[in-house]
Amino acid sequence: MESIPTGESGVDEERGKSSWERMFEGALWRSRFIVLLAVVASLASAVILFLWASADVARLAYKSVTYIAAAPHSIEAYDEFHSVVVGHVISAVDDYLLATVLLIFSLGLYELFISKIDVAEEDARHSSKILLIQTLDDLKDRLAKVVLMILIVTFFKNVIHTDFHDPLGILYLGIGILFVALALYFTAKPGHGAEK
């Protein structure tokens, strides 16, 4: 005659399984801290770009003051210097926008995977909510907007440095940016208005 299990061994087995499961799930949950590598690297990259662009603007300001203080220049020399200044300013704007992308990405990853930033939520009651990331879609939308701005600045930069011997190339770039803008417009979720 077969003995009927008392249930104690089943409970022990269930405890062992639950313990193993809890340990595995705990390790799996703590593995999200690997995202801190991306957070720190993105933040460091953003700081480097902000400093680099600011140093470039400072060098440009020094060159401009030196140019203005020098003897009068011909119209051709002025036009050439003006083109250089505009090119450097656009490059600095491009660097600032890219640094902004990295900053938003860094903050967004931290808020999504690690913890909410309490200071940001307190400040958001009185100021912009642009850096508050609630979902992955929020992060994607904010990054997409800044990336679109980078594309627009790149378009402008290419227009400035083009001799217009082949305006078709600039037209193609403009059409490409238009398609990106349309894609962002049509994929934006309803109810996502401008951040206040």
CSV table of C-alpha atoms in Angstrom, one decimal:
chain,number,residue,atom,x,y,z
A,1,MET,CA,0.0,0.0,0.0
A,2,GLU,CA,1.4,3.4,-1.0
A,3,SER,CA,1.9,6.0,1.7
A,4,ILE,CA,0.2,9.3,1.3
A,5,PRO,CA,2.6,12.3,1.4
A,6,THR,CA,2.1,14.3,4.6
A,7,GLY,CA,2.8,17.5,2.8
A,8,GLU,CA,5.9,18.5,4.8
A,9,SER,CA,8.3,17.5,2.0
A,10,GLY,CA,6.2,19.4,-0.5
A,11,VAL,CA,6.3,22.5,1.7
A,12,ASP,CA,10.1,22.1,2.1
A,13,GLU,CA,10.4,21.8,-1.7
A,14,GLU,CA,8.2,24.8,-2.2
A,15,ARG,CA,10.3,26.8,0.3
A,16,GLY,CA,13.5,25.9,-1.5
A,17,LYS,CA,12.1,26.9,-4.9
A,18,SER,CA,10.7,30.1,-3.5
A,19,SER,CA,14.1,30.9,-1.9
A,20,TRP,CA,15.9,30.2,-5.1
A,21,GLU,CA,13.4,32.2,-7.1
A,22,ARG,CA,13.6,35.1,-4.7
A,23,MET,CA,17.4,35.0,-4.8
A,24,PHE,CA,17.4,34.9,-8.7
A,25,GLU,CA,14.8,37.6,-9.0
A,26,GLY,CA,16.7,39.8,-6.5
A,27,ALA,CA,19.8,39.4,-8.5
A,28,LEU,CA,17.9,40.1,-11.7
A,29,TRP,CA,16.3,43.2,-10.2
A,30,ARG,CA,19.7,44.5,-8.9
A,31,SER,CA,21.2,44.0,-12.3
A,32,ARG,CA,19.4,47.2,-13.4
A,33,PHE,CA,22.3,49.1,-11.7
A,34,ILE,CA,24.4,48.3,-14.7
A,35,VAL,CA,22.6,51.2,-16.3
A,36,LEU,CA,24.6,53.5,-14.0
A,37,LEU,CA,27.5,53.0,-16.4
A,38,ALA,CA,25.5,54.5,-19.2
A,39,VAL,CA,24.2,57.3,-16.9
A,40,VAL,CA,27.7,58.3,-15.8
A,41,ALA,CA,29.2,58.0,-19.2
A,42,SER,CA,26.4,60.0,-20.9
A,43,LEU,CA,26.7,62.7,-18.2
A,44,ALA,CA,30.5,62.9,-18.5
A,45,SER,CA,30.1,63.1,-22.3
A,46,ALA,CA,27.6,65.9,-21.9
A,47,VAL,CA,29.8,67.9,-19.5
A,48,ILE,CA,32.8,67.5,-22.0
A,49,LEU,CA,30.7,68.7,-24.9
A,50,PHE,CA,29.3,71.7,-22.9
A,51,LEU,CA,32.9,72.6,-21.9
A,52,TRP,CA,34.3,72.1,-25.4
A,53,ALA,CA,31.6,74.2,-27.0
A,54,SER,CA,32.0,76.9,-24.4
A,55,ALA,CA,35.8,77.0,-24.9
A,56,ASP,CA,35.2,77.2,-28.7
A,57,VAL,CA,32.8,80.2,-28.2
A,58,ALA,CA,35.4,81.8,-25.9
A,59,ARG,CA,38.1,81.4,-28.6
A,60,LEU,CA,35.8,82.8,-31.2
A,61,ALA,CA,35.0,85.8,-29.0
A,62,TYR,CA,38.8,86.4,-28.6
A,63,LYS,CA,39.3,86.2,-32.3
A,64,SER,CA,36.4,88.5,-33.0
A,65,VAL,CA,37.7,91.1,-30.6
A,66,THR,CA,41.2,90.8,-32.1
A,67,TYR,CA,39.7,91.1,-35.6
A,68,ILE,CA,37.7,94.2,-34.7
A,69,ALA,CA,40.6,95.9,-33.0
A,70,ALA,CA,42.9,95.3,-36.0
A,71,ALA,CA,43.2,97.7,-38.9
A,72,PRO,CA,40.3,98.1,-41.3
A,73,HIS,CA,39.7,95.1,-43.5
A,74,SER,CA,38.5,94.6,-47.1
A,75,ILE,CA,35.0,93.5,-47.8
A,76,GLU,CA,36.3,90.1,-49.0
A,77,ALA,CA,38.2,89.6,-45.7
A,78,TYR,CA,35.2,90.7,-43.7
A,79,ASP,CA,32.9,88.2,-45.6
A,80,GLU,CA,35.4,85.4,-45.1
A,81,PHE,CA,35.7,86.2,-41.4
A,82,HIS,CA,31.9,86.5,-41.1
A,83,SER,CA,31.5,83.0,-42.6
A,84,VAL,CA,34.1,81.6,-40.2
A,85,VAL,CA,32.3,83.2,-37.2
A,86,VAL,CA,28.8,81.9,-38.3
A,87,GLY,CA,30.3,78.4,-38.9
A,88,HIS,CA,31.8,78.3,-35.4
A,89,VAL,CA,28.6,79.6,-33.8
A,90,ILE,CA,26.5,76.9,-35.6
A,91,SER,CA,29.1,74.2,-34.6
A,92,ALA,CA,28.8,75.4,-31.0
A,93,VAL,CA,25.0,75.3,-31.1
A,94,ASP,CA,25.3,71.8,-32.6
A,95,ASP,CA,27.6,70.7,-29.7
A,96,TYR,CA,25.2,72.2,-27.1
A,97,LEU,CA,22.3,70.4,-28.6
A,98,LEU,CA,24.2,67.1,-28.6
A,99,ALA,CA,25.2,67.7,-25.0
A,100,THR,CA,21.6,68.3,-24.2
A,101,VAL,CA,20.6,65.0,-25.8
A,102,LEU,CA,23.2,63.2,-23.6
A,103,LEU,CA,22.0,65.0,-20.5
A,104,ILE,CA,18.4,64.1,-21.1
A,105,PHE,CA,19.4,60.5,-21.9
A,106,SER,CA,21.4,60.3,-18.7
A,107,LEU,CA,18.6,61.7,-16.5
A,108,GLY,CA,16.0,59.6,-18.3
A,109,LEU,CA,17.9,56.3,-17.9
A,110,TYR,CA,18.4,57.1,-14.2
A,111,GLU,CA,14.7,57.8,-13.6
A,112,LEU,CA,13.5,54.8,-15.6
A,113,PHE,CA,15.8,52.2,-14.2
A,114,ILE,CA,17.2,53.4,-10.8
A,115,SER,CA,15.0,55.9,-9.0
A,116,LYS,CA,13.0,59.0,-9.4
A,117,ILE,CA,14.9,62.2,-8.9
A,118,ASP,CA,13.1,63.9,-6.0
A,119,VAL,CA,14.7,67.3,-6.5
A,120,ALA,CA,13.6,67.3,-10.1
A,121,GLU,CA,10.0,66.5,-9.1
A,122,GLU,CA,10.0,69.3,-6.5
A,123,ASP,CA,11.4,71.8,-9.0
A,124,ALA,CA,8.9,70.7,-11.7
A,125,ARG,CA,6.1,72.1,-9.6
A,126,HIS,CA,7.5,75.6,-10.2
A,127,SER,CA,9.3,75.2,-13.5
A,128,SER,CA,9.6,73.1,-16.7
A,129,LYS,CA,8.8,69.4,-16.6
A,130,ILE,CA,11.1,68.8,-19.6
A,131,LEU,CA,13.5,66.7,-17.6
A,132,LEU,CA,10.9,64.6,-15.8
A,133,ILE,CA,10.9,61.2,-17.5
A,134,GLN,CA,8.0,58.9,-16.6
A,135,THR,CA,8.1,56.3,-19.4
A,136,LEU,CA,10.4,55.1,-22.1
A,137,ASP,CA,8.1,56.9,-24.6
A,138,ASP,CA,8.7,60.2,-22.7
A,139,LEU,CA,12.5,59.7,-23.1
A,140,LYS,CA,12.1,58.8,-26.7
A,141,ASP,CA,9.9,61.9,-27.4
A,142,ARG,CA,12.3,64.3,-25.7
A,143,LEU,CA,15.3,62.8,-27.4
A,144,ALA,CA,13.6,62.8,-30.8
A,145,LYS,CA,12.8,66.5,-30.5
A,146,VAL,CA,16.4,67.4,-29.7
A,147,VAL,CA,17.7,65.1,-32.4
A,148,LEU,CA,15.4,66.9,-34.9
A,149,MET,CA,16.9,70.2,-33.8
A,150,ILE,CA,20.4,68.8,-34.4
A,151,LEU,CA,19.4,67.8,-37.9
A,152,ILE,CA,18.0,71.3,-38.5
A,153,VAL,CA,21.2,72.9,-37.3
A,154,THR,CA,23.2,70.5,-39.4
A,155,PHE,CA,21.1,71.5,-42.4
A,156,PHE,CA,21.7,75.1,-41.7
A,157,LYS,CA,25.4,74.5,-41.3
A,158,ASN,CA,25.6,72.8,-44.6
A,159,VAL,CA,23.6,75.5,-46.3
A,160,ILE,CA,26.1,78.1,-45.0
A,161,HIS,CA,29.1,76.3,-46.3
A,162,THR,CA,27.6,75.4,-49.7
A,163,ASP,CA,28.7,77.2,-52.8
A,164,PHE,CA,25.4,76.3,-54.4
A,165,HIS,CA,27.1,74.8,-57.4
A,166,ASP,CA,25.0,71.7,-56.6
A,167,PRO,CA,21.9,72.9,-54.8
A,168,LEU,CA,20.2,69.6,-55.4
A,169,GLY,CA,22.3,68.1,-52.6
A,170,ILE,CA,21.0,70.7,-50.2
A,171,LEU,CA,17.5,70.1,-51.4
A,172,TYR,CA,17.9,66.3,-50.7
A,173,LEU,CA,19.2,67.0,-47.2
A,174,GLY,CA,16.2,69.3,-46.6
A,175,ILE,CA,13.8,66.7,-47.9
A,176,GLY,CA,15.4,64.2,-45.6
A,177,ILE,CA,14.9,66.4,-42.6
A,178,LEU,CA,11.3,67.1,-43.7
A,179,PHE,CA,10.7,63.4,-43.7
A,180,VAL,CA,12.2,63.0,-40.2
A,181,ALA,CA,10.0,65.9,-39.0
A,182,LEU,CA,6.9,64.3,-40.6
A,183,ALA,CA,7.8,60.9,-39.0
A,184,LEU,CA,8.1,62.6,-35.6
A,185,TYR,CA,4.8,64.5,-36.1
A,186,PHE,CA,2.9,61.4,-37.2
A,187,THR,CA,4.4,59.1,-34.5
A,188,ALA,CA,3.8,61.5,-31.6
A,189,LYS,CA,1.3,60.3,-29.1
A,190,PRO,CA,-1.9,62.3,-28.9
A,191,GLY,CA,-2.0,64.5,-25.8
A,192,HIS,CA,1.7,65.2,-25.8
A,193,GLY,CA,1.7,68.9,-26.1
A,194,ALA,CA,4.5,71.3,-25.5
A,195,GLU,CA,6.0,71.1,-22.1
A,196,LYS,CA,5.3,74.0,-19.8
